[in-house]
Amino acid sequence: MTKKTIYIAGLGLIGGSLALGIKRDHPHYKIMGYNRSDQSRAIALERQIVDEATADFREFAPLADVIILAVPIKKTIEFIKILAELELKENVIITDAGSTKYEIVRAAEHYLKDKAVQFVGSHPMAGSHKSGAIAADVNLFENAYYIFSPSCLTKANTISELQDLLSGLHARYVEIDAAEHDCVTSQISHFPHIMASSLMEQAGDFSESHEMIKHFAAGGFRDMTRIAESEPGMWTSILLTNQEAILDRIENFKQRLDDISDWIKAKDEKTIWEFFNRGRQIRKNMEIHKRAGVDSFYDIYVDVPDEEDVILEILELLRGTSLVNVHINEENREDIHGILQISFKTAKDLAHAKQMIESYTDYQVFIN
Amino acid sequence: MTKKTIYIAGLGLIGGSLALGIKRDHPHYKIMGYNRSDQSRAIALERQIVDEATADFREFAPLADVIILAVPIKKTIEFIKILAELELKENVIITDAGSTKYEIVRAAEHYLKDKAVQFVGSHPMAGSHKSGAIAADVNLFENAYYIFSPSCLTKANTISELQDLLSGLHARYVEIDAAEHDCVTSQISHFPHIMASSLMEQAGDFSESHEMIKHFAAGGFRDMTRIAESEPGMWTSILLTNQEAILDRIENFKQRLDDISDWIKAKDEKTIWEFFNRGRQIRKNMEIHKRAGVDSFYDIYVDVPDEEDVILEILELLRGTSLVNVHINEENREDIHGILQISFKTAKDLAHAKQMIESYTDYQVFIN
């Protein structure tokens, strides 16, 4: 078995979690890391996320069999340029972890085209509000989508070699063209982010003349603006590296708002009802009810009577498992029983829980 | 103590919960109900939500000291017209429970102006995905905002008499002009609802040519489109009875989208960053982190170590309380401890939980 050297630039949440995932299935590989912050390097070494760490990106690059750029998008492109100037191992595999793919893949094709390297874009679709090496988690990508976007520097075995390297992440690997990746994410992530921030700002401005806004903002509004609290820098980079797709979504949405304005002005009850009903049906038909990508957990549903201490009864059976959330869900049900939803960190704990509850109670158990 | 007769038209979630709330503090009052559905009346009688029930709205109106119209907006206006033709008790208090206020208040002023009645608009700001008399809950309005919108038929004591009648709801009573109510709710509820449904429909249409949409829609997208699954009829009525304010929010939002498009086209990194940062700051500064209005619970936060069975340890202390949700919140924290958040149905259970955890553990306890 070859002992490979893996070089991870960026030891934040993503880079650190990738390192831990690689180590899980390949404990004999050597993992080297770059981070400009002394503290991040110290934490990464102390937590044994990496075997060696440097503050000079150039230092370890020539030693690596695989280089993973887990830094912001701009920095990723800057590092690709630097790699173009270095003496690298022949056939080194280079990849990244950026949220947009087209500009990064194009940069790699442009700057690395004359080198004997392999390049494929990567987007591990998971994240957390936590950040830094301290938050790195071997289970971060468990069940999450991990996108590969090929370039003209992707060879026949590039993706399968990376998939083997990353097997310990337990992610779901999918290959998508870079431009298509950016189109899809513009619709389900980038444009919704603009909407959330704009709505927040609109409400903030409106509250200057309508102060009750501050008190009444509740349920739906809270959900719709939650992502507006994300770190601005990453989203700025995303907008600047996925301009065309995002601009298209904005124009398309404005047209939809115009249509709705027209129906309201015409008091067109039937068309408005159909509009709301269509949105409802589309959502019910999408895979949206299952957790995917970000914050993927393993959920179990238990049909329980509405009695005190029923949660305690169940949790006593689950002593020792990694549960992260317990929720009595009474929505959308016509009887007065509740659905107890319990989320676990791992598939193993989920399976154990199902077996325990089915063996020791009469409650019905569902898995989504 | 006078024995009053209260007539509630509409025995759904709202009407039924209002009845139970009234009974809590006024068990000797007579509560009569109207519902056109045989099943709803049967449930309301069986659960003792009302003392008598009718399928003919006109039947009980002349007997009532207070009439509460807890039916859809259109029906509310229709019933106001019917009340104008009936012989009612002198000085009867009439109110409603609709989600928009201006058109209802205006209809009452118009149709009831020559009668010896009192009218004030009401909007109890709570709800649930559950519906019907079967879901009626005496705690539904606990801590929720209950808006009064006065009309020219509101007398000096109208609101205080209603507040006394409704004291058992344990709601937070606020008086707001009807037009201002509709402005505020257009921003924090009605327009966001249009956004959620439009985004859902946009993604649905886009998925026809970009099928990965169906798989990748995750976290933020899920939150932003959750309310698109609401019942279309109520939202259609809201749009048709709050046209001006909603159209204004749509136009205002389109202008914001145009600004963002311009910044993206100009690659204006600084302005885009400031835009995202402003949204973030506004959200952090709003009362939005506290639950209000819809789904109000009592939350306690416990600083716990990241150890197995710590949830179980706490829940064993809380045996017998009405907890509805337990969540380990690791977001936005730099150490690897977690914050255990537990939601209770009542303030009493919250206080009990705080006392128990503080007495029997060394964990820090916070209440928001």
Tab-separated table of C-alpha atoms in Angstrom, chain B residues 13-166:
chain	number	residue	atom	x	y	z
B	13	LEU	CA	-58.460	26.357	15.407
B	14	ILE	CA	-58.810	30.096	16.133
B	15	GLY	CA	-62.476	30.196	17.189
B	16	GLY	CA	-62.134	27.042	19.271
B	17	SER	CA	-58.985	28.260	21.009
B	18	LEU	CA	-60.600	31.645	21.745
B	19	ALA	CA	-63.566	29.808	23.309
B	20	LEU	CA	-61.286	27.722	25.531
B	21	GLY	CA	-59.328	30.837	26.531
B	22	ILE	CA	-62.524	32.673	27.471
B	23	LYS	CA	-63.741	29.688	29.523
B	24	ARG	CA	-60.501	29.537	31.473
B	25	ASP	CA	-61.135	32.871	33.225
B	26	HIS	CA	-64.938	32.974	32.833
B	27	PRO	CA	-66.226	29.442	33.392
B	28	HIS	CA	-69.733	30.748	34.123
B	29	TYR	CA	-70.148	32.541	30.759
B	30	LYS	CA	-72.298	30.860	28.157
B	31	ILE	CA	-70.469	30.200	24.915
B	32	MET	CA	-72.473	29.583	21.785
B	33	GLY	CA	-70.940	28.637	18.481
B	34	TYR	CA	-71.684	28.616	14.792
B	35	ASN	CA	-70.125	26.288	12.249
B	36	ARG	CA	-71.569	25.069	8.990
B	37	SER	CA	-69.843	21.677	9.320
B	38	ASP	CA	-71.732	19.044	11.314
B	39	GLN	CA	-68.474	17.417	12.307
B	40	SER	CA	-66.929	20.613	13.657
B	41	ARG	CA	-70.008	21.348	15.752
B	42	ALA	CA	-70.001	17.785	17.085
B	43	ILE	CA	-66.328	18.022	18.073
B	44	ALA	CA	-66.807	21.469	19.650
B	45	LEU	CA	-69.716	20.183	21.735
B	46	GLU	CA	-67.956	16.961	22.679
B	47	ARG	CA	-64.805	18.794	23.766
B	48	GLN	CA	-67.021	21.308	25.642
B	49	ILE	CA	-65.521	24.135	23.644
B	50	VAL	CA	-69.036	25.569	23.319
B	51	ASP	CA	-72.256	25.042	25.265
B	52	GLU	CA	-74.515	25.177	22.228
B	53	ALA	CA	-73.865	25.098	18.505
B	54	THR	CA	-75.815	26.039	15.393
B	55	ALA	CA	-75.483	25.710	11.622
B	56	ASP	CA	-77.493	28.915	11.109
B	57	PHE	CA	-75.396	32.014	11.741
B	58	ARG	CA	-78.485	34.155	12.392
B	59	GLU	CA	-79.837	31.927	15.179
B	60	PHE	CA	-77.703	32.929	18.169
B	61	ALA	CA	-76.640	36.454	17.139
B	62	PRO	CA	-79.580	38.234	18.867
B	63	LEU	CA	-78.759	36.500	22.188
B	64	ALA	CA	-75.131	37.550	22.391
B	65	ASP	CA	-73.385	40.174	24.511
B	66	VAL	CA	-70.217	39.657	22.479
B	67	ILE	CA	-69.973	38.321	18.916
B	68	ILE	CA	-66.611	37.065	17.635
B	69	LEU	CA	-66.375	36.389	13.895
B	70	ALA	CA	-63.614	33.771	13.539
B	71	VAL	CA	-64.250	32.901	9.907
B	72	PRO	CA	-62.348	33.680	6.664
B	73	ILE	CA	-62.087	37.372	5.684
B	74	LYS	CA	-64.750	37.261	2.965
B	75	LYS	CA	-67.135	35.432	5.260
B	76	THR	CA	-66.409	37.962	8.019
B	77	ILE	CA	-67.563	40.804	5.774
B	78	GLU	CA	-70.594	38.785	4.680
B	79	PHE	CA	-71.527	38.152	8.322
B	80	ILE	CA	-71.120	41.847	9.160
B	81	LYS	CA	-73.727	42.574	6.463
B	82	ILE	CA	-76.048	39.963	7.959
B	83	LEU	CA	-75.576	41.393	11.479
B	84	ALA	CA	-76.641	44.781	10.088
B	85	GLU	CA	-80.046	43.282	9.339
B	86	LEU	CA	-80.595	41.500	12.647
B	87	GLU	CA	-82.057	42.696	15.935
B	88	LEU	CA	-79.049	42.562	18.211
B	89	LYS	CA	-78.696	43.276	21.936
B	90	GLU	CA	-78.101	46.969	22.537
B	91	ASN	CA	-74.394	47.774	22.747
B	92	VAL	CA	-73.326	44.270	21.730
B	93	ILE	CA	-69.561	44.110	21.154
B	94	ILE	CA	-68.657	42.715	17.742
B	95	THR	CA	-65.118	41.762	16.753
B	96	ASP	CA	-63.347	39.461	14.287
B	97	ALA	CA	-60.106	37.496	13.946
B	98	GLY	CA	-59.014	38.226	10.371
B	99	SER	CA	-55.432	38.529	9.122
B	100	THR	CA	-56.043	41.909	7.463
B	101	LYS	CA	-57.832	44.718	9.241
B	102	TYR	CA	-58.521	47.743	7.043
B	103	GLU	CA	-61.221	46.280	4.785
B	104	ILE	CA	-62.969	44.526	7.658
B	105	VAL	CA	-62.985	47.637	9.858
B	106	ARG	CA	-64.203	49.714	6.916
B	107	ALA	CA	-66.995	47.209	6.182
B	108	ALA	CA	-68.096	47.286	9.836
B	109	GLU	CA	-68.128	51.081	9.874
B	110	HIS	CA	-70.109	51.136	6.663
B	111	TYR	CA	-72.713	48.472	7.356
B	112	LEU	CA	-73.141	48.859	11.119
B	113	LYS	CA	-72.970	52.660	11.404
B	114	ASP	CA	-76.670	53.096	12.185
B	115	LYS	CA	-76.844	50.371	14.825
B	116	ALA	CA	-76.290	50.544	18.579
B	117	VAL	CA	-73.293	48.225	18.462
B	118	GLN	CA	-69.606	48.447	19.318
B	119	PHE	CA	-67.069	47.178	16.822
B	120	VAL	CA	-63.316	46.739	17.088
B	121	GLY	CA	-61.148	44.712	14.707
B	122	SER	CA	-59.029	41.916	16.194
B	123	HIS	CA	-56.065	39.962	14.945
B	124	PRO	CA	-54.877	37.263	17.323
B	125	MET	CA	-51.395	36.624	15.907
B	126	ALA	CA	-50.994	32.927	16.412
B	127	GLY	CA	-51.603	29.893	14.334
B	128	SER	CA	-50.499	26.389	13.672
B	129	HIS	CA	-50.319	24.004	10.797
B	130	LYS	CA	-53.005	22.085	12.599
B	131	SER	CA	-56.565	23.134	11.985
B	132	GLY	CA	-60.108	22.528	13.109
B	133	ALA	CA	-61.916	22.330	16.441
B	134	ILE	CA	-59.970	19.154	17.190
B	135	ALA	CA	-56.768	21.238	17.356
B	136	ALA	CA	-58.224	24.025	19.527
B	137	ASP	CA	-55.798	24.734	22.362
B	138	VAL	CA	-56.259	26.921	25.426
B	139	ASN	CA	-52.551	27.819	25.210
B	140	LEU	CA	-52.515	28.770	21.512
B	141	PHE	CA	-52.320	32.514	22.210
B	142	GLU	CA	-50.086	32.288	25.261
B	143	ASN	CA	-47.632	35.170	24.964
B	144	ALA	CA	-48.730	35.908	21.370
B	145	TYR	CA	-49.625	39.391	20.166
B	146	TYR	CA	-53.340	40.130	20.026
B	147	ILE	CA	-54.005	43.242	17.952
B	148	PHE	CA	-57.016	45.540	18.394
B	149	SER	CA	-57.788	47.891	15.504
B	150	PRO	CA	-60.381	50.474	16.550
B	151	SER	CA	-63.206	51.710	14.319
B	152	CYS	CA	-65.570	54.673	14.636
B	153	LEU	CA	-67.839	52.143	16.379
B	154	THR	CA	-65.283	51.498	19.117
B	155	LYS	CA	-66.402	53.116	22.387
B	156	ALA	CA	-64.343	54.166	25.386
B	157	ASN	CA	-64.578	50.785	27.115
B	158	THR	CA	-64.874	48.425	24.146
B	159	ILE	CA	-61.256	47.321	24.150
B	160	SER	CA	-60.902	47.011	27.914
B	161	GLU	CA	-64.083	44.926	28.080
B	162	LEU	CA	-62.764	42.608	25.378
B	163	GLN	CA	-59.397	42.418	27.081
B	164	ASP	CA	-61.141	41.361	30.253
B	165	LEU	CA	-63.167	38.756	28.351
B	166	LEU	CA	-59.991	37.407	26.724
